[in-house]
Coordinates of C-alpha atoms and ligand atoms in Angstrom, one line a residue:
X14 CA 58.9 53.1 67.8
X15 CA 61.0 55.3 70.4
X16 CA 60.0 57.1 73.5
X17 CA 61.6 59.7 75.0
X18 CA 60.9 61.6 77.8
X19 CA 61.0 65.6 78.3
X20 CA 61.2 67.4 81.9
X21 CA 59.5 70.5 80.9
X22 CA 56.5 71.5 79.2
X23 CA 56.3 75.0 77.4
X24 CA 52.7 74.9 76.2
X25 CA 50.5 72.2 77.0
X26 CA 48.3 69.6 74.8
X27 CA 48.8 67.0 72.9
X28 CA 49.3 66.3 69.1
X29 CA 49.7 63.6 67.0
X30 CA 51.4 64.5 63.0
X31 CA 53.9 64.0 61.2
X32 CA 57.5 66.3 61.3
X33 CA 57.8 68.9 59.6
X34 CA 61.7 70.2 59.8
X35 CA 62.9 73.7 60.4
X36 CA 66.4 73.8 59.7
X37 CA 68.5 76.2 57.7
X38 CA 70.2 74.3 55.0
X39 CA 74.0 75.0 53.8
X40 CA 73.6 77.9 51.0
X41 CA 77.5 78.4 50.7
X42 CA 78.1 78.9 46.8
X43 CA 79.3 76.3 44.9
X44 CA 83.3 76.9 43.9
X45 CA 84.8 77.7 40.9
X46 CA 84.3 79.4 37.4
X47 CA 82.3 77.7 34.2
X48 CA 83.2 77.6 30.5
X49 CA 82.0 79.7 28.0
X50 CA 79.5 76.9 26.9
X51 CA 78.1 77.1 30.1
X52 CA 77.0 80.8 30.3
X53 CA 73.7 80.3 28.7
X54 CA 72.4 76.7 31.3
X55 CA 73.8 79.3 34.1
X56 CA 71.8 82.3 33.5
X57 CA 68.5 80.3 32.8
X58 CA 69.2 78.5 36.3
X59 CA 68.8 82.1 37.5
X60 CA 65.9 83.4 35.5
X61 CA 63.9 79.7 36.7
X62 CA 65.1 80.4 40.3
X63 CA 63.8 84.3 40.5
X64 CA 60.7 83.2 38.6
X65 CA 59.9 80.6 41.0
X66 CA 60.7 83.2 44.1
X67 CA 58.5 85.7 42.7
X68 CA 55.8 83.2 42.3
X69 CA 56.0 82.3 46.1
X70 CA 56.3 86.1 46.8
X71 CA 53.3 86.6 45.3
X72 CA 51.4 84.4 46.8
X73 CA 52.9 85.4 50.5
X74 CA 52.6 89.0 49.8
X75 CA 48.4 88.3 49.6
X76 CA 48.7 87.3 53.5
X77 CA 51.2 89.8 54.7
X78 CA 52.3 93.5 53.4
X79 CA 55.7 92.8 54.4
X80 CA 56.5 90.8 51.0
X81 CA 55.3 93.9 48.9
X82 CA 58.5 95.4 49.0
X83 CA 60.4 91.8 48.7
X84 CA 58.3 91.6 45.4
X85 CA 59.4 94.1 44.0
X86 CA 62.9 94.0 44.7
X87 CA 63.2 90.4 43.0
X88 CA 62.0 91.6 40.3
X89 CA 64.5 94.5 39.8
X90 CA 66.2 95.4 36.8
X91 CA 69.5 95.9 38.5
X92 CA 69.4 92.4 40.7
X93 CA 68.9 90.9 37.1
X94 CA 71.8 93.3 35.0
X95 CA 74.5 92.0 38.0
X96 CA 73.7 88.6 38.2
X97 CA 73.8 88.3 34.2
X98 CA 77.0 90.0 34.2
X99 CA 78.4 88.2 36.8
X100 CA 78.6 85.0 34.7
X101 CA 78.9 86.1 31.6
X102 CA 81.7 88.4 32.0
X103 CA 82.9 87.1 35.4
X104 CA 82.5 83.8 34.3
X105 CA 81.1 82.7 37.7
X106 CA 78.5 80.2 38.6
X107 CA 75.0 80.9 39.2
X108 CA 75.3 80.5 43.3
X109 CA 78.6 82.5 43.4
X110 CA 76.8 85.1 40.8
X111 CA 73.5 85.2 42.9
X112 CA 75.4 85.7 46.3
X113 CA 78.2 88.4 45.4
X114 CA 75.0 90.6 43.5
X115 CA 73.3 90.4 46.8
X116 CA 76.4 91.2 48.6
X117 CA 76.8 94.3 46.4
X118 CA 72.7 95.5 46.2
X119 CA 72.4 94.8 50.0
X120 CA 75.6 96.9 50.9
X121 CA 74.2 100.2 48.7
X122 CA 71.0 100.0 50.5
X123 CA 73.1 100.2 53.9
X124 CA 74.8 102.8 52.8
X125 CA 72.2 105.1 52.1
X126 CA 71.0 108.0 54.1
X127 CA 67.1 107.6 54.1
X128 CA 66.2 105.2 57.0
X129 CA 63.9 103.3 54.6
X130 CA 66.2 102.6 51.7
X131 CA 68.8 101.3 54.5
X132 CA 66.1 98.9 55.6
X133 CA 65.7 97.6 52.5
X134 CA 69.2 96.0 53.2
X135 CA 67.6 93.1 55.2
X136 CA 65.1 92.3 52.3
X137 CA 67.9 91.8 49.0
X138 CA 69.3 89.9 51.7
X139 CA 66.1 87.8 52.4
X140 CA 65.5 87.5 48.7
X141 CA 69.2 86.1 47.8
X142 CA 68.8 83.3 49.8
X143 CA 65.7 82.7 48.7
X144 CA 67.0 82.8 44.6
X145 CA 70.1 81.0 46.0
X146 CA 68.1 78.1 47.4
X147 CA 66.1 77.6 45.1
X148 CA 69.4 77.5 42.4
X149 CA 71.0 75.0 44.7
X150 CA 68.1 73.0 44.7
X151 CA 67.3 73.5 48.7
X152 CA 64.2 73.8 50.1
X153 CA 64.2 76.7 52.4
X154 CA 62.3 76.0 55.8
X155 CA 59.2 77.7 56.2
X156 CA 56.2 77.9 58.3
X157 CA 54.0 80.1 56.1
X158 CA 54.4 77.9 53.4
X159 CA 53.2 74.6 55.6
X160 CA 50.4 73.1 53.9
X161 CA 49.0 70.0 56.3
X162 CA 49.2 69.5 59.9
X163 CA 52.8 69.0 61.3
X164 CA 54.5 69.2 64.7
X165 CA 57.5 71.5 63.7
X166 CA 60.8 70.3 64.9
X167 CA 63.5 72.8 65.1
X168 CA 67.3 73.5 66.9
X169 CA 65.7 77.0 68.5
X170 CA 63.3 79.4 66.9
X171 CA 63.5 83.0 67.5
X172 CA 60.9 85.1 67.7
X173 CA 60.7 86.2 63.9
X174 CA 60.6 83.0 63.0
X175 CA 57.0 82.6 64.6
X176 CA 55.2 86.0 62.6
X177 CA 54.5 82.8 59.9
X178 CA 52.7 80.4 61.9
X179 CA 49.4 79.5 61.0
X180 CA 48.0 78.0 64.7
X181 CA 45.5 75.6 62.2
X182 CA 48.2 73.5 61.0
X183 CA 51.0 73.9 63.1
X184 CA 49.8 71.1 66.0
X185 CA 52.8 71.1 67.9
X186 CA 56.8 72.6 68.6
X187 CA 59.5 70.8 69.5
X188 CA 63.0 72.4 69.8
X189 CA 66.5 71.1 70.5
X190 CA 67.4 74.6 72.1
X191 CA 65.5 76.9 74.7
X192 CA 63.8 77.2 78.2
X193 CA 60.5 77.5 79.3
X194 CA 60.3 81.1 79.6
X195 CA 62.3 82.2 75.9
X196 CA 60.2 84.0 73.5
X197 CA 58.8 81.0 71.5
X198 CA 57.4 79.2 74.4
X199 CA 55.4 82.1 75.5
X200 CA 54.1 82.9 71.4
X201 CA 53.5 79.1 71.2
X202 CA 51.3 79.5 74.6
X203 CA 49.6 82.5 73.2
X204 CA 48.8 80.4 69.9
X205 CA 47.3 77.4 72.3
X206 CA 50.2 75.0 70.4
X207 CA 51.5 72.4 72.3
X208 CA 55.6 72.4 73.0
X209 CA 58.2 71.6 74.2
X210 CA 61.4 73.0 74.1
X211 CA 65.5 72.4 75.3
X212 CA 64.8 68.4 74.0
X213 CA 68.5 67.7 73.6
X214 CA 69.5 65.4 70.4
X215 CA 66.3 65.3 69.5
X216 CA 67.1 66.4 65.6
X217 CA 69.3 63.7 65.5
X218 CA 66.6 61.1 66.2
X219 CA 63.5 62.1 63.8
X220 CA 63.2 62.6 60.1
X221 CA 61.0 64.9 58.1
X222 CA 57.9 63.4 57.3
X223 CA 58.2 60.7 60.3
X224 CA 54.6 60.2 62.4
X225 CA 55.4 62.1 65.5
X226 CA 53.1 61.4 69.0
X227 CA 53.4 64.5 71.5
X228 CA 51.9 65.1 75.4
X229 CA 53.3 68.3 76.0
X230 CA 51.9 68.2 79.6
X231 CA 53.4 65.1 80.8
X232 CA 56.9 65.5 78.3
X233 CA 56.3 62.6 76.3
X234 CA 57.8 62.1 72.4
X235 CA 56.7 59.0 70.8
X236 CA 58.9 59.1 67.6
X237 CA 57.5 56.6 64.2
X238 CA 54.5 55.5 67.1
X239 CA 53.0 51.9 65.8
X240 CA 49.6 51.0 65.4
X241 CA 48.5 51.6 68.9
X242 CA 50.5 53.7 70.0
X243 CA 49.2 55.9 67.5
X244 CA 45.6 55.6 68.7
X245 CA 46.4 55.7 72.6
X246 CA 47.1 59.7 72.1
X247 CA 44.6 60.0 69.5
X248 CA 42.3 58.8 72.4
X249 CA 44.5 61.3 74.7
X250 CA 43.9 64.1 72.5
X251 CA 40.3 63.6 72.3
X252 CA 40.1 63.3 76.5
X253 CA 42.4 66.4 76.7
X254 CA 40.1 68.0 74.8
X255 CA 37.2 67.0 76.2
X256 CA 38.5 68.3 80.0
X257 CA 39.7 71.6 77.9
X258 CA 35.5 72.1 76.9
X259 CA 35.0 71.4 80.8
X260 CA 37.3 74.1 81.8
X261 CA 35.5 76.5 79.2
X262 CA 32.2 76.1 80.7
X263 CA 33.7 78.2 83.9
X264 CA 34.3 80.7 81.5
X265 CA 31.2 82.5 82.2
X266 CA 31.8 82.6 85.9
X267 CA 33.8 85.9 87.8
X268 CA 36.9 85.2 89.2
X269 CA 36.1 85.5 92.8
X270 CA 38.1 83.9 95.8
X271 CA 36.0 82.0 98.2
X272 CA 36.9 85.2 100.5
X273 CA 34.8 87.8 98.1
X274 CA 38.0 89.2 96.5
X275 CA 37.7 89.7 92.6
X276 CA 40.8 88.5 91.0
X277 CA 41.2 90.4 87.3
X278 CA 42.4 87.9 85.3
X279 CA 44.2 89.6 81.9
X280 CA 45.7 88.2 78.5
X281 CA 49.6 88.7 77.7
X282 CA 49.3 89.3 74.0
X283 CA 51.8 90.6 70.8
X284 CA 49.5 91.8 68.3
X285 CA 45.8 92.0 67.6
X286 CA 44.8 88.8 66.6
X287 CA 45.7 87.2 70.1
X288 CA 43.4 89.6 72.1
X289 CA 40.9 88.2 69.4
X290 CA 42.1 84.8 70.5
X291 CA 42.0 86.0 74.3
X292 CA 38.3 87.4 74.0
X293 CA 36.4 84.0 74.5
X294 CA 38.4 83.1 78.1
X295 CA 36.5 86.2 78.7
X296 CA 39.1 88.2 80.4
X297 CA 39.2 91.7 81.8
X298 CA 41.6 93.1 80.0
X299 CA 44.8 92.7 78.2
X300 CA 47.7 92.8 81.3
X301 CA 50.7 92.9 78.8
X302 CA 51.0 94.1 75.1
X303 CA 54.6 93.4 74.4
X304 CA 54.6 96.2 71.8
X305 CA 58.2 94.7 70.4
X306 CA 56.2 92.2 68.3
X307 CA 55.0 95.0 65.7
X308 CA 58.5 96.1 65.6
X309 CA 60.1 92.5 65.2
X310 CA 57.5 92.1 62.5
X311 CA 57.9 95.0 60.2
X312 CA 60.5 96.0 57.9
X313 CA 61.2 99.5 59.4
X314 CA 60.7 101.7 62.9
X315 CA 56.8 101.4 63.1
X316 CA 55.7 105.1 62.5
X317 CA 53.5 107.0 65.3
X318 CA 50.5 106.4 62.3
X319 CA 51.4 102.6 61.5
X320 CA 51.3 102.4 65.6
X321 CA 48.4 104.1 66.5
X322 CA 46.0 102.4 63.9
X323 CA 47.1 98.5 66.0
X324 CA 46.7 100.1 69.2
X325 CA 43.3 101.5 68.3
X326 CA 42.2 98.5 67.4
X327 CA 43.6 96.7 70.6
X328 CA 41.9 99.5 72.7
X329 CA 38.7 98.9 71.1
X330 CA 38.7 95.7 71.6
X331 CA 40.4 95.3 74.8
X332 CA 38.0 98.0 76.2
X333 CA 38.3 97.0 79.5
X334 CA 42.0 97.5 79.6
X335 CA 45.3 97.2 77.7
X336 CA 48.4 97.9 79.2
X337 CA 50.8 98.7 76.8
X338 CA 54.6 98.0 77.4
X339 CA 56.6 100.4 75.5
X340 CA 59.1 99.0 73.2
X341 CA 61.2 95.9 74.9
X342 CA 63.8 94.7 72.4
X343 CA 67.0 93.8 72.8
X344 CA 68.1 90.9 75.0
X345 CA 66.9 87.8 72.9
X346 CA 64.8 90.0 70.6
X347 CA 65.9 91.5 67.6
X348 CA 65.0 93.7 64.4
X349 CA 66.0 92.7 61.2
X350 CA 66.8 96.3 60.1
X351 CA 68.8 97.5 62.7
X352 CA 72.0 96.3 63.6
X353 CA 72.4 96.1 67.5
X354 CA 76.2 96.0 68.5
X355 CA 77.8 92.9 69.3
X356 CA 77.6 92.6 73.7
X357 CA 79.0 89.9 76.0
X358 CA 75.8 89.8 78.1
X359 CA 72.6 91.1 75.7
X360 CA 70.2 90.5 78.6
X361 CA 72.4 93.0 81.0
X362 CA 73.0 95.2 78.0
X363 CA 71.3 98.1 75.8
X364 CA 67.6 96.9 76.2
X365 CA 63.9 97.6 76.7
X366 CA 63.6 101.3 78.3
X367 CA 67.6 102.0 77.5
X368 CA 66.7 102.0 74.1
X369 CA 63.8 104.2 74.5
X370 CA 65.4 106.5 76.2
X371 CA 68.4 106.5 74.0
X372 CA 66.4 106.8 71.3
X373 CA 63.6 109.4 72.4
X374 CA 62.5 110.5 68.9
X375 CA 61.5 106.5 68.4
X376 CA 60.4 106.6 71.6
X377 CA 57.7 109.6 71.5
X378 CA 56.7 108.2 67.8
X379 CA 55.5 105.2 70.1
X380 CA 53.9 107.2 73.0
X381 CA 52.6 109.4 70.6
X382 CA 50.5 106.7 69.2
X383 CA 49.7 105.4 72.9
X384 CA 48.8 108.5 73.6
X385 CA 46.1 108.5 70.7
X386 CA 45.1 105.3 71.1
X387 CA 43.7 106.1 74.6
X388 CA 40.8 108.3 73.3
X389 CA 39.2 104.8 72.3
X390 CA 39.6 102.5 74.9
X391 CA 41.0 102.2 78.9
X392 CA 44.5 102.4 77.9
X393 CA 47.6 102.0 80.3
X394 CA 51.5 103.1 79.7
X395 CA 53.9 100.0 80.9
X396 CA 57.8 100.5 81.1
X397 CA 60.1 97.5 80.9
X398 CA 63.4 97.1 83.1
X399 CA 63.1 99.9 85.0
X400 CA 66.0 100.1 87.4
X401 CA 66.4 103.5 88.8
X402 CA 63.9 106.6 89.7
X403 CA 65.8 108.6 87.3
X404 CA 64.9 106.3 84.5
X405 CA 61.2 106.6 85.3
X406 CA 60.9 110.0 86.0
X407 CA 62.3 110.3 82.6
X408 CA 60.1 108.5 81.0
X409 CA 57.3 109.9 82.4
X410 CA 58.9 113.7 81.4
X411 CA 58.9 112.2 77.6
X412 CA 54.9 111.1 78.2
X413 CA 54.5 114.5 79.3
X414 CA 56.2 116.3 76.8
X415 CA 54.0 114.1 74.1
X416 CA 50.7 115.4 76.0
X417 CA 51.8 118.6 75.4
X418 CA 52.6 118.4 71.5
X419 CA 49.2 116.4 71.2
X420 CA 47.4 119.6 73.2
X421 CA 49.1 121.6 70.8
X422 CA 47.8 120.0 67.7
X423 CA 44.1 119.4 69.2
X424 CA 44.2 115.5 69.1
X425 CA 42.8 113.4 72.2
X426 CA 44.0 111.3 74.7
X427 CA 43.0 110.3 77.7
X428 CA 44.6 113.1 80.5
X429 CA 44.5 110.5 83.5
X430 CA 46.1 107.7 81.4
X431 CA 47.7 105.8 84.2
X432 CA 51.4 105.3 83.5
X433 CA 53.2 102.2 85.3
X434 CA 55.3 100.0 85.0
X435 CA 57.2 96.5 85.2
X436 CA 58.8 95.0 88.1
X437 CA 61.3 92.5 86.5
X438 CA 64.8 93.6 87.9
X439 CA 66.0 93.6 91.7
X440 CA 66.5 97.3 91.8
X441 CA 63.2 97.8 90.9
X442 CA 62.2 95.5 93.8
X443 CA 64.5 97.5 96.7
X444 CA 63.3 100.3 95.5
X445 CA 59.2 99.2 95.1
X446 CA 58.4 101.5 97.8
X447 CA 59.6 104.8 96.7
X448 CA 58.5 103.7 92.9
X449 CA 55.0 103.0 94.2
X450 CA 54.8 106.5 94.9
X451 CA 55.3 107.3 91.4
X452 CA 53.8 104.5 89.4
X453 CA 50.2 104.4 89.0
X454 CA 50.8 100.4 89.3
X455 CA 52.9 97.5 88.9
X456 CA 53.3 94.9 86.6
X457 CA 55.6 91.9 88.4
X458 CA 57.8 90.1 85.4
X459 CA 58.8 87.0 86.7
X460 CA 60.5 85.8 83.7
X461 CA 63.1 88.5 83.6
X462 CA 62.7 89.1 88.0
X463 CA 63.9 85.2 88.3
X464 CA 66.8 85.0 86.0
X465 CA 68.1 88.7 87.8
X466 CA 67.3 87.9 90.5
X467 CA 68.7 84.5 90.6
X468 CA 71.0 85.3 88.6
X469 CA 70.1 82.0 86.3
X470 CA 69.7 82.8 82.4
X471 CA 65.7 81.8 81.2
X472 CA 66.7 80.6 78.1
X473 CA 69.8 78.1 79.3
X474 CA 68.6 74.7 79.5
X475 CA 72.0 73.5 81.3
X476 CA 70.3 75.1 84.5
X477 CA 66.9 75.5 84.0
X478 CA 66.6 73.1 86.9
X479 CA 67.9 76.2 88.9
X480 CA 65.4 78.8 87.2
X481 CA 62.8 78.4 90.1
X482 CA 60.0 81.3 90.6
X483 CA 58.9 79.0 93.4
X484 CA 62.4 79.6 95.2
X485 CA 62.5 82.2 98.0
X486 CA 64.4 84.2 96.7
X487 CA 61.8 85.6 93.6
X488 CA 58.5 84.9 96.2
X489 CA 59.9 87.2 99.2
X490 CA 60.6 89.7 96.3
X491 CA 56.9 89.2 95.1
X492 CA 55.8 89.5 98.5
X493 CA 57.6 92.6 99.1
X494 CA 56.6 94.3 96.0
X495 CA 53.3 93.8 96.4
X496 CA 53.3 95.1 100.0
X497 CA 54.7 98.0 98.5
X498 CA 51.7 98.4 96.4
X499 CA 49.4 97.6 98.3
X500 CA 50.6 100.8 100.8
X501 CA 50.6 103.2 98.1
X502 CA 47.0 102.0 97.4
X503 CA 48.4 101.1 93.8
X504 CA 46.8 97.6 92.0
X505 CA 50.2 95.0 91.5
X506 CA 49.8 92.3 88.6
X507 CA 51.8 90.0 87.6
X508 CA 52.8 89.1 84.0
X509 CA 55.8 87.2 83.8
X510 CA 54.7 83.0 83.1
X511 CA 54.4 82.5 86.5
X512 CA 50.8 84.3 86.6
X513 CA 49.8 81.4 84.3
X514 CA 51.1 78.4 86.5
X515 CA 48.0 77.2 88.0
X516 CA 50.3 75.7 90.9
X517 CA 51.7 79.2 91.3
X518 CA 48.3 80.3 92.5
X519 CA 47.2 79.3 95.9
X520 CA 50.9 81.6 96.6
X521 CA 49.7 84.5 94.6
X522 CA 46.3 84.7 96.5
X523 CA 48.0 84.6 99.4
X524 CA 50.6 87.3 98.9
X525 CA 47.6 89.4 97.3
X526 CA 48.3 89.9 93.5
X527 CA 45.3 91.8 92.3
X528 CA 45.7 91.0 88.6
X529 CA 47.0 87.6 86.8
X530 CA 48.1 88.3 83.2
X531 CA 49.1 85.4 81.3
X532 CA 49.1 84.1 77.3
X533 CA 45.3 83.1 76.4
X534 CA 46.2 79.2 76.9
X535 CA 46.7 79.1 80.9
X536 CA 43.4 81.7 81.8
X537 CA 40.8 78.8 82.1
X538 CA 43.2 76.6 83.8
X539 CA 44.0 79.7 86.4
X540 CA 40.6 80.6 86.7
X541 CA 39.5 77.2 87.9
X542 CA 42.2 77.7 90.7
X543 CA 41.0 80.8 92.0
X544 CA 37.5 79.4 92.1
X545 CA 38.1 76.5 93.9
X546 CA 40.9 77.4 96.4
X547 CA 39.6 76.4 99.8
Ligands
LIG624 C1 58.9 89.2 82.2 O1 60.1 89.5 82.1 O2 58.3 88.5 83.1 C2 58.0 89.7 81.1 C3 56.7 89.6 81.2 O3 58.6 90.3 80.0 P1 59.3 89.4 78.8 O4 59.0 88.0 79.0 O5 58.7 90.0 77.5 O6 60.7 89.8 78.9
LIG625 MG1 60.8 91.0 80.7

């Protein structure tokens, strides 16, 4: 039995199963040619790997549409011709075979003209290492395929790799990489699964399958736990949940200050099925759709239609109010069929609103879809990293333009849709008075806000110590946006992490944020704050 201890938490709760690894294993092929006489054992060591690939396809493409086209691919004609030939001719192994067909499939798709057949790039690619793996005799990590409860241990996840997990059987996250405030901290909040993240050498000190203990709140790791051990956080687990039942019984009551001000209190979600999640903390609204997430998650540019049927749906359900941000990608997030150049600093490079504007027929597909959406719900335009008045007035000209085009073609929308945006860089701060004056409100993001304006990277464990909202710095800014805000007579929310830090919110109150948006996990425990701040 080991313990080790963790500074900070990324999702609260406690879990006790064993490890399930998440590591990439080494697919380079294996080296040299074969003999004649081994032709036949080679090309069967294909056919048994695809077959066993389109069997897990199959059963993966029942749960999510985005293995249709994966299916059908790995069981191409041509995939089967140039691995075949590949050793027989070629005389080359399976794994050498299997990788330089892939090589060859992947680069025609890339080189086609039609956007979708160049997508389809990323797939062959998908598929070969899934045939490869299987050929090597690797198992490929996987969340979807995870079976029985496991804390997942990995060196970092990005934010792909969490489409796949199923919140039922994933009990807790551990990663050797990471800050509080990356992507997979704030899905893992959203999903209520305890983690913790930036646990140096941690890899090195657990084995798959190994009985894992985990208090994400107080950073505690009890690796191979004995007898006792074992049932001390089962008895844990069972208290924590006992206060969490506690806390829900507040649900029912409105966030109100002891001085009569009603506090909204708003979900951040990524897709659907978290405002589904985020409905029984009763909230008033959804304070943050990061949009990107049904990019990251597809296998092309998400058409206006593809769009407007999930935003619908959030609408309707989030009837009170969604606030969708328009497409935020770059930085740490990425789409697997488009290549982003190489940059030296991502996070001060071609991101969020950049893109948008860049790329304005992407970007009216998506506020097209807003747009539409709106005629079913109390919908609301966000735009991420704004930095200049040039940049918003743009973007507003392009929601504009959309109306217009909609008018023309006789579909609804809602006229007054109010169109704000996100503070979350230190221009947009300086310049919060003149922007409330053309935003219909503000939406402070503290995780980007603190790393600019600190100028302290939120995913860099080395000096995470130093990534403080708390410092002066990020709360005069807060303090000044919101005073901004307030003068316009605009609302001002807040939907970077900090809004879910129940320490953060005696400060909050007091500054005069009207609206807390946070992931689904941190409402009650915010909600108790509010109500019981003297
Ligand atoms: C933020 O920067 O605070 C924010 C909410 O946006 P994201 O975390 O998606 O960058
Ligand atoms: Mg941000």
């Amino acid at each position: 039995m080991e313990q080790i201890r963790v500074e900070k938490t990324a999702s609260r709760g406690i879990a006790v199963a064993p490890v399930y690894m998440y590591l990439e294993p080494d697919l380079t092929p294996a080296p040299g040619n074969i003999g004649e006489d081994a032709i036949d054992t080679e090309i069967a060591k294909f056919v048994a790997a695809r077959d066993a690939v389109i069997d897990e396809l199959t059963v993966l493409s029942e749960k999510n549409e985005i293995f249709a086209a994966h299916l059908e691919i790995a069981g191409d004609f041509m995939l089967q011709d140039g691995i075949e030939s590949k050793i027989r001719n070629d005389k080359e192994n399976v794994e050498r075979a299997i990788c330089d067909t892939i090589d060859e499939i992947a680069m025609i798709f890339a080189s086609m003209d039609d956007e979708y057949m160049k997508e389809r790039a990323a797939d062959v690619r998908d598929i070969g290492k899934r045939i490869l793996a299987k050929a090597k005799g690797v198992k490929l990590p996987d969340l979807g395929g995870i079976t029985e409860p496991v804390v997942v241990m990995a060196r970092d996840m990005y934010p792909s790799d969490t489409v796949s997990i199923n919140p039922e059987l994933v009990k807790g996250i551990i990663t050797e990489e990471g800050g509080v405030t990356s992507h997979v901290s704030i899905i893992a909040k959203s999903l209520g699964i305890p983690t913790l993240v930036g646990v140096k050498g941690i890899l090195a000190r657990v084995s798959d399958g190994e009985m894992i203990c985990l208090d994400a709140g107080e950073g505690v790791i009890i690796v191979k736990p004995d007898e006792a051990a074992e049932a001390e956080y089962i008895a844990k687990k069972e208290a924590y949940e006992a206060e969490r039942a506690r806390l829900e019984k507040l649900r029912t009551t409105p966030a109100v200050t002891k001085d009569g001000k009603r506090i909204q209190l708003c979900a951040n979600v990524g897709n659907v099925q978290d405002i589904r999640n985020a409905l029984p903390m009763n909230i008033d609204g959804v304070g943050l759709f990061r949009s990107e997430f049904l990019y990251m998650q597809n296998t092309h540019f998400p058409t206006e239609e593809e769009q407007f049927v999930v935003y619908k749906e959030a609408a309707e359900l989030a009837s009170e109010e969604l606030t969708i941000r328009t497409l935020d990608i770059g930085g740490d997030k990425e789409l697997s069929y488009y290549q982003f150049d190489k940059e030296e600093n991502p996070f001060l490079g071609w991101r969020a609103i950049r893109i948008s504007l860049d790329m304005k027929g992407m970007f009216k597909e998506q506020l097209r879809a807003i747009l539409r959406a709106s005629a079913f719900g109390h919908v609301r335009i966000m735009f991420p990293m704004i930095i200049s008045m040039e940049e918003l007035l743009e973007a507003k000209a392009v929601v504009k333009e959309c109306m217009a085009e909609l008018d023309a073609e006789g579909k609804k929308y809602d006229k007054d849709i109010e169109i704000g945006m996100m503070i979350e860089t230190p221009a947009s701060v300086i310049l919060a008075d003149e922007f409330a004056k053309e935003a219909d409100f503000f939406s402070i993001g503290t995780n980007d806000l603190t790393q600019y304006i600190l100028v302290v990277d939120r995913g860099n464990k080395k000096i995470a110590k130093k990534y403080n909202y708390f410092s002066p710095a990020v709360l005069k800014s807060i303090g000044r946006v919101i005073e901004a805000g307030h003068k316009e007579g605009i609302k001002v929310g807040m939907c970077g992490e900090m809004a879910g830090d129940p320490k953060a919110v005696p400060i909050l109150l007091d500054l005069g944020l009207d609206e807390f948006s946070m992931s689904a996990g941190s409402i009650d425990y915010v909600r108790e704050q509010i109500l019981t701040r003297e």
